[in-house]
mmCIF file of C-alpha atoms and ligand atoms in Angstrom:
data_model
loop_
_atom_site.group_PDB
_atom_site.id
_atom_site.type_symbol
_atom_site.label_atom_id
_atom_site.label_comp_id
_atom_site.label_asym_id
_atom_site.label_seq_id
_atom_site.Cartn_x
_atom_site.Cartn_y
_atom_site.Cartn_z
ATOM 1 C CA UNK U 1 0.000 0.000 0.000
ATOM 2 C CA UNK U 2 1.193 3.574 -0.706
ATOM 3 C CA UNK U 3 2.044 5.292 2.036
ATOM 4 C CA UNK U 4 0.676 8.821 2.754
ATOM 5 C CA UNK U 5 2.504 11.799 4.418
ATOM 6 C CA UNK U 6 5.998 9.794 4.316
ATOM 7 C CA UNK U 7 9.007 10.819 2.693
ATOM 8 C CA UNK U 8 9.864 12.585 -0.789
ATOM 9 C CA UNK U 9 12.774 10.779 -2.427
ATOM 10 C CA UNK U 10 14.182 12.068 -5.463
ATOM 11 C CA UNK U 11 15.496 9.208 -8.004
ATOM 12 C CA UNK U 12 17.091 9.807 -11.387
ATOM 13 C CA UNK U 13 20.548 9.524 -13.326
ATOM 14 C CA UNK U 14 24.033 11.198 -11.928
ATOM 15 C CA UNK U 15 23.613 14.696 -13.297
ATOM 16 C CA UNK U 16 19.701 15.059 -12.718
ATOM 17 C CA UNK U 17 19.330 17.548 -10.020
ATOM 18 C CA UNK U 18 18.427 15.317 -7.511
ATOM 19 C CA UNK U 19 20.774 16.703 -4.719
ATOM 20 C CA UNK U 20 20.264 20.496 -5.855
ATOM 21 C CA UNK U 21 16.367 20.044 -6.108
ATOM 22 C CA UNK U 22 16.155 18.279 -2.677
ATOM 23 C CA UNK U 23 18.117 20.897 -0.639
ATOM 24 C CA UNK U 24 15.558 23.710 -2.544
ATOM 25 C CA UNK U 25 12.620 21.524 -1.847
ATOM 26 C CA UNK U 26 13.423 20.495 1.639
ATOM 27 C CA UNK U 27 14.222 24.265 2.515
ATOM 28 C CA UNK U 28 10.986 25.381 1.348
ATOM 29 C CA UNK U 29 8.731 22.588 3.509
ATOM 30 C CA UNK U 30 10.627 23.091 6.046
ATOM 31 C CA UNK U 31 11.881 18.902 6.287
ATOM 32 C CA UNK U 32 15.102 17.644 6.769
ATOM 33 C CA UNK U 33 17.157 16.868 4.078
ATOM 34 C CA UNK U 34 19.195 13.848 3.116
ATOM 35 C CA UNK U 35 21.833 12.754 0.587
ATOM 36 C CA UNK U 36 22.441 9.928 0.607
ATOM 37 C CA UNK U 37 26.128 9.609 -0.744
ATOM 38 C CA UNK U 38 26.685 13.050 1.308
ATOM 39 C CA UNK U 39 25.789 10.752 3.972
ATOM 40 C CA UNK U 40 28.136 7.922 3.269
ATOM 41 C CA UNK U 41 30.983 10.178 2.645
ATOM 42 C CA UNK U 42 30.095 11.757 6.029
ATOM 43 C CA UNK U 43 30.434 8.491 7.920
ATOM 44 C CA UNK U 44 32.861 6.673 6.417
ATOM 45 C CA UNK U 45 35.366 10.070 5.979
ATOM 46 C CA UNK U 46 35.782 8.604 2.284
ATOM 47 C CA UNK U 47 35.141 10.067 -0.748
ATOM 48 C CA UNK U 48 32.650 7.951 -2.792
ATOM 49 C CA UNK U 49 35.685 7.280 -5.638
ATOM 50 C CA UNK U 50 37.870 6.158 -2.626
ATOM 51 C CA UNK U 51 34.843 3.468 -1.692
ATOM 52 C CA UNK U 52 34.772 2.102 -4.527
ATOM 53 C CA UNK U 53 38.271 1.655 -5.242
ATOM 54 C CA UNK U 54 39.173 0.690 -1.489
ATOM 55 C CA UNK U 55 36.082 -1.885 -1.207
ATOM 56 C CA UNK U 56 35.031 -2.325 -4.666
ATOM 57 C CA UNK U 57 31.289 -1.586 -6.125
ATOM 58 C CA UNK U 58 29.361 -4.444 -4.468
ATOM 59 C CA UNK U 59 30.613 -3.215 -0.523
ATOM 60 C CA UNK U 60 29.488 0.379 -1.762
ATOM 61 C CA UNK U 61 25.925 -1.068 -3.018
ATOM 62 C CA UNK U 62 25.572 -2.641 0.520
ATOM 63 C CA UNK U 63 26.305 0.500 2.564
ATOM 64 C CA UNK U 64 23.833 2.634 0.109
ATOM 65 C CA UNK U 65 21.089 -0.155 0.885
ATOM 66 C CA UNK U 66 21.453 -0.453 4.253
ATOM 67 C CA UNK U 67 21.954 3.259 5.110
ATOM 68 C CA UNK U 68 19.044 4.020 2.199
ATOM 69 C CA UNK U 69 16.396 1.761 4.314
ATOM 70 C CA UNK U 70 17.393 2.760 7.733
ATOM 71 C CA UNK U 71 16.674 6.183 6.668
ATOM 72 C CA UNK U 72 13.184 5.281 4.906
ATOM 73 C CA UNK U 73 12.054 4.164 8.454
ATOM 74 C CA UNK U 74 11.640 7.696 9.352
ATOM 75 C CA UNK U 75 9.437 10.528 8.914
ATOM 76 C CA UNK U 76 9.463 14.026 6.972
ATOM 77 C CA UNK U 77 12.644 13.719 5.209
ATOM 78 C CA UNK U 78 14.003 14.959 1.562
ATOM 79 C CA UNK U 79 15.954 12.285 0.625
ATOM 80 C CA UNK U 80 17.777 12.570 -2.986
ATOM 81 C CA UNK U 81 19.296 9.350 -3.687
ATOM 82 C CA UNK U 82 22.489 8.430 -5.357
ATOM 83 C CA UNK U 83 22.123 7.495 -9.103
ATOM 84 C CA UNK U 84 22.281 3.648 -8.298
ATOM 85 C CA UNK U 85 19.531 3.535 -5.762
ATOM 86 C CA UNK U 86 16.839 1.605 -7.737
ATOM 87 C CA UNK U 87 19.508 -1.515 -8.480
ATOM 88 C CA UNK U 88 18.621 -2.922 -4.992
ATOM 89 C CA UNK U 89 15.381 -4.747 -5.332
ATOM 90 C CA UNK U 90 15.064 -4.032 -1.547
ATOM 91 C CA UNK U 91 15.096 0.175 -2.220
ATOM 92 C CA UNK U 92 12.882 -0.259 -5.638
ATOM 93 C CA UNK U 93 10.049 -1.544 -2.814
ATOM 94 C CA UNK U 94 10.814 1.321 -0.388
ATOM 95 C CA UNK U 95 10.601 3.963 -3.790
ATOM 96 C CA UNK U 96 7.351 2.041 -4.961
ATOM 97 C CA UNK U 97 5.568 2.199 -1.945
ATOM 98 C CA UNK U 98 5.969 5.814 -1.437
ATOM 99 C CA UNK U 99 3.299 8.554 -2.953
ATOM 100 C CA UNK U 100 6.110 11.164 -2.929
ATOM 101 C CA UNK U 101 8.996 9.601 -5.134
ATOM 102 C CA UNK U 102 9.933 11.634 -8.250
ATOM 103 C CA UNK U 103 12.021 10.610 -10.721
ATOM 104 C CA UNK U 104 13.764 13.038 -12.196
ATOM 105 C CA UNK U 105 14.114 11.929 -15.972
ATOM 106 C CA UNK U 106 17.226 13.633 -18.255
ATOM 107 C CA UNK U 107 18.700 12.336 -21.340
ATOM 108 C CA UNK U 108 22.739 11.227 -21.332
ATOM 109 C CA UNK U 109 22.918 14.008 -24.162
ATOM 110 C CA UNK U 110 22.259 16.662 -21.450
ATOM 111 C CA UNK U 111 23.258 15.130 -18.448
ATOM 112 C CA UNK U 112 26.981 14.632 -20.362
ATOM 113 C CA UNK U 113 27.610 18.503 -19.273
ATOM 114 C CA UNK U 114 26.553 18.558 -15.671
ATOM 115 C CA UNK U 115 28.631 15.317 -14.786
ATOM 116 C CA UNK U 116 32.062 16.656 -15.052
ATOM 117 C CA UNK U 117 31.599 18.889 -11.828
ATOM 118 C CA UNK U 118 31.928 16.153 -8.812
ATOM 119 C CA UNK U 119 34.007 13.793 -10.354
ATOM 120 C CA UNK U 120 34.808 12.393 -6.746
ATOM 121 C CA UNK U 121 32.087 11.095 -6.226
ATOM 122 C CA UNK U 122 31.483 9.559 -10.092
ATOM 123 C CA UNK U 123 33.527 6.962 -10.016
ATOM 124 C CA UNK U 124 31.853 5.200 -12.573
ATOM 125 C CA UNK U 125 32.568 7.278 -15.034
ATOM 126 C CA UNK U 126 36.094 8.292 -13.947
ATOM 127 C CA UNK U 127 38.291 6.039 -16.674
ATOM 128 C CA UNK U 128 35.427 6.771 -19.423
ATOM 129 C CA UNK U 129 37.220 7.933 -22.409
ATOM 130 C CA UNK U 130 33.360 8.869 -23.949
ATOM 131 C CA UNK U 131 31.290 9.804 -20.930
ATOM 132 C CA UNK U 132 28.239 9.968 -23.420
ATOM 133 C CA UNK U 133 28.416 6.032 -24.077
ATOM 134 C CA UNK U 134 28.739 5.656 -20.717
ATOM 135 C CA UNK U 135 25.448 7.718 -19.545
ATOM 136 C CA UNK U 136 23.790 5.991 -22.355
ATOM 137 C CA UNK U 137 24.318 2.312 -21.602
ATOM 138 C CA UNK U 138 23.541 3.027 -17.432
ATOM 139 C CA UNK U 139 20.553 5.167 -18.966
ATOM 140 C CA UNK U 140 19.057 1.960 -21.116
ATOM 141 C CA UNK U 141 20.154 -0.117 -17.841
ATOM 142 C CA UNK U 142 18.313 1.948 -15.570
ATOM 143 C CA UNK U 143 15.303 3.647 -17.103
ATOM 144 C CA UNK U 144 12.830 1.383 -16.646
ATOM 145 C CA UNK U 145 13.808 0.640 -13.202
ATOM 146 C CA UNK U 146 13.539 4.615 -12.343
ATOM 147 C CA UNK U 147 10.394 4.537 -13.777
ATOM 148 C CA UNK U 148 8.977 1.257 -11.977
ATOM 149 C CA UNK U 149 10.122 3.051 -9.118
ATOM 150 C CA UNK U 150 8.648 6.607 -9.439
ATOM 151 C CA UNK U 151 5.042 7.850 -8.814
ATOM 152 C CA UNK U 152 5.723 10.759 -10.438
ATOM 153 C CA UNK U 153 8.248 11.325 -13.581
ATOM 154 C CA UNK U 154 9.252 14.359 -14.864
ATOM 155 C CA UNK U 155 11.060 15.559 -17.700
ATOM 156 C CA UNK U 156 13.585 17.643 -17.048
ATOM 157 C CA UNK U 157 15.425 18.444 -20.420
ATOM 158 C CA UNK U 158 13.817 21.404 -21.255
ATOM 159 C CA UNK U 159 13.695 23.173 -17.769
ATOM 160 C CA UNK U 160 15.370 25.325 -15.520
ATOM 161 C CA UNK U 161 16.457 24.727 -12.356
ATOM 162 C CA UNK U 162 13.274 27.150 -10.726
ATOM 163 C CA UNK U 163 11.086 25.070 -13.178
ATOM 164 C CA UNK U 164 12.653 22.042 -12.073
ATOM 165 C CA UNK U 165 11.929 23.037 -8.705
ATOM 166 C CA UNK U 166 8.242 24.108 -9.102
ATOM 167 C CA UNK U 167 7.067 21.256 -11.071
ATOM 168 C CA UNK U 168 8.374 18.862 -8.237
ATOM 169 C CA UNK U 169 6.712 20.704 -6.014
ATOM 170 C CA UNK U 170 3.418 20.806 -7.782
ATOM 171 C CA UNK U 171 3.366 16.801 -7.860
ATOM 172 C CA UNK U 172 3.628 16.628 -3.689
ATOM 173 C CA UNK U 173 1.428 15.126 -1.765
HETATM 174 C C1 S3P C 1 26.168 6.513 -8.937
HETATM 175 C C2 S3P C 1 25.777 7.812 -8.744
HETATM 176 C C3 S3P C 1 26.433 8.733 -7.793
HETATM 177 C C4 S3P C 1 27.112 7.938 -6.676
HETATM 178 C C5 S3P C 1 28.007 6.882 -7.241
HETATM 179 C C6 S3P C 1 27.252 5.892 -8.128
HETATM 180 C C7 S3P C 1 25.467 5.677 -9.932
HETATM 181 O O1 S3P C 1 25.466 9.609 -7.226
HETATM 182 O O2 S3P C 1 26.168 7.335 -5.819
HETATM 183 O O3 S3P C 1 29.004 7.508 -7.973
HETATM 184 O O4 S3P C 1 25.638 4.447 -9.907
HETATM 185 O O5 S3P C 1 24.709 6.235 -10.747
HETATM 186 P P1 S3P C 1 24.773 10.841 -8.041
HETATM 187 O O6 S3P C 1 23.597 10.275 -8.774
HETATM 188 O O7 S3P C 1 24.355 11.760 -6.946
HETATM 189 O O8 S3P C 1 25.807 11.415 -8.910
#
């Protein structure tokens, strides 16, 4: 069953907004706001790039899950969520069962130029001679999962960040 009044979570593709968006959103209601590799950086004193080359991909998946659904337990947060959230069947159900989770939908064409800023914590991309390919082969991975996942999905290729901003918050519960 959906749950009403619970958490927003923003889902969508490195690059999206999701982090950006959250902090505006989570300002404006007046909620406490989450990020969830901010998060993980914060407790392990790593840098997301050092995670995954000190541990390795999987280790990092495990911490994001774990941390991701001890945070979905509680009330009134803004949670924007790293770009890898939804491959965890066990967050997909958290996402799905929520009224309030927005996926944030951008093409790799336009996402290529915001991903260059915060290369630390982009490991995935780091050794990618053509970041393009890259976006576009974890976009046709991941699309349909975002989408499974969201309630709401918005396209943001065309809009501003203030547009960005209002149209999440017109979709709210
Ligand atoms: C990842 C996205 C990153 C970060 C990590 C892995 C992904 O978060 O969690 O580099 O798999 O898409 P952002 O979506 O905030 O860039």
């Amino acid at each position: 069953m959906k749950k009403l009044n619970s958490n927003i979570y923003l889902i969508g593709m490195m690059g999206s907004g999701k982090s950006t968006i959250g902090r505006m959103l989570a300002d404006k209601l007046n909620k406490k706001f989450i990020d969830t590799d901010d998060k993980i950086e914060e407790f392990t004193g790593l840098k997301i790039t050092e995670i995954f080359e000190a541990f390795g991909e999987k280790r990092f998946r495990e911490m994001e899950e774990s941390y991701f659904i001890e945070k979905s337990q509680l009330n009134d947060l803004v949670i924007s969520t790293g770009g890898g959230i939804i491959i965890s069947p066990k967050n997909r159900k958290v996402l799905k069962s929520s009224i309030n989770t927005i996926y944030l939908k951008a093409q790799p064409k336009i996402l290529v130029e915001r991903v260059s800023k915060k290369k630390d914590k982009r490991p995935l991309l780091m050794d990618e001679i053509s970041i393009f390919n890259k976006l576009t082969n974890i976009y046709n991975e991941r699309n349909k999962l975002y989408e499974q996942s969201a309630n709401y999905i918005i396209e943001t290729d065309m809009l501003t960040k203030i547009e960005k901003f209002n149209k999440v918050l017109s979709c709210l519960h």
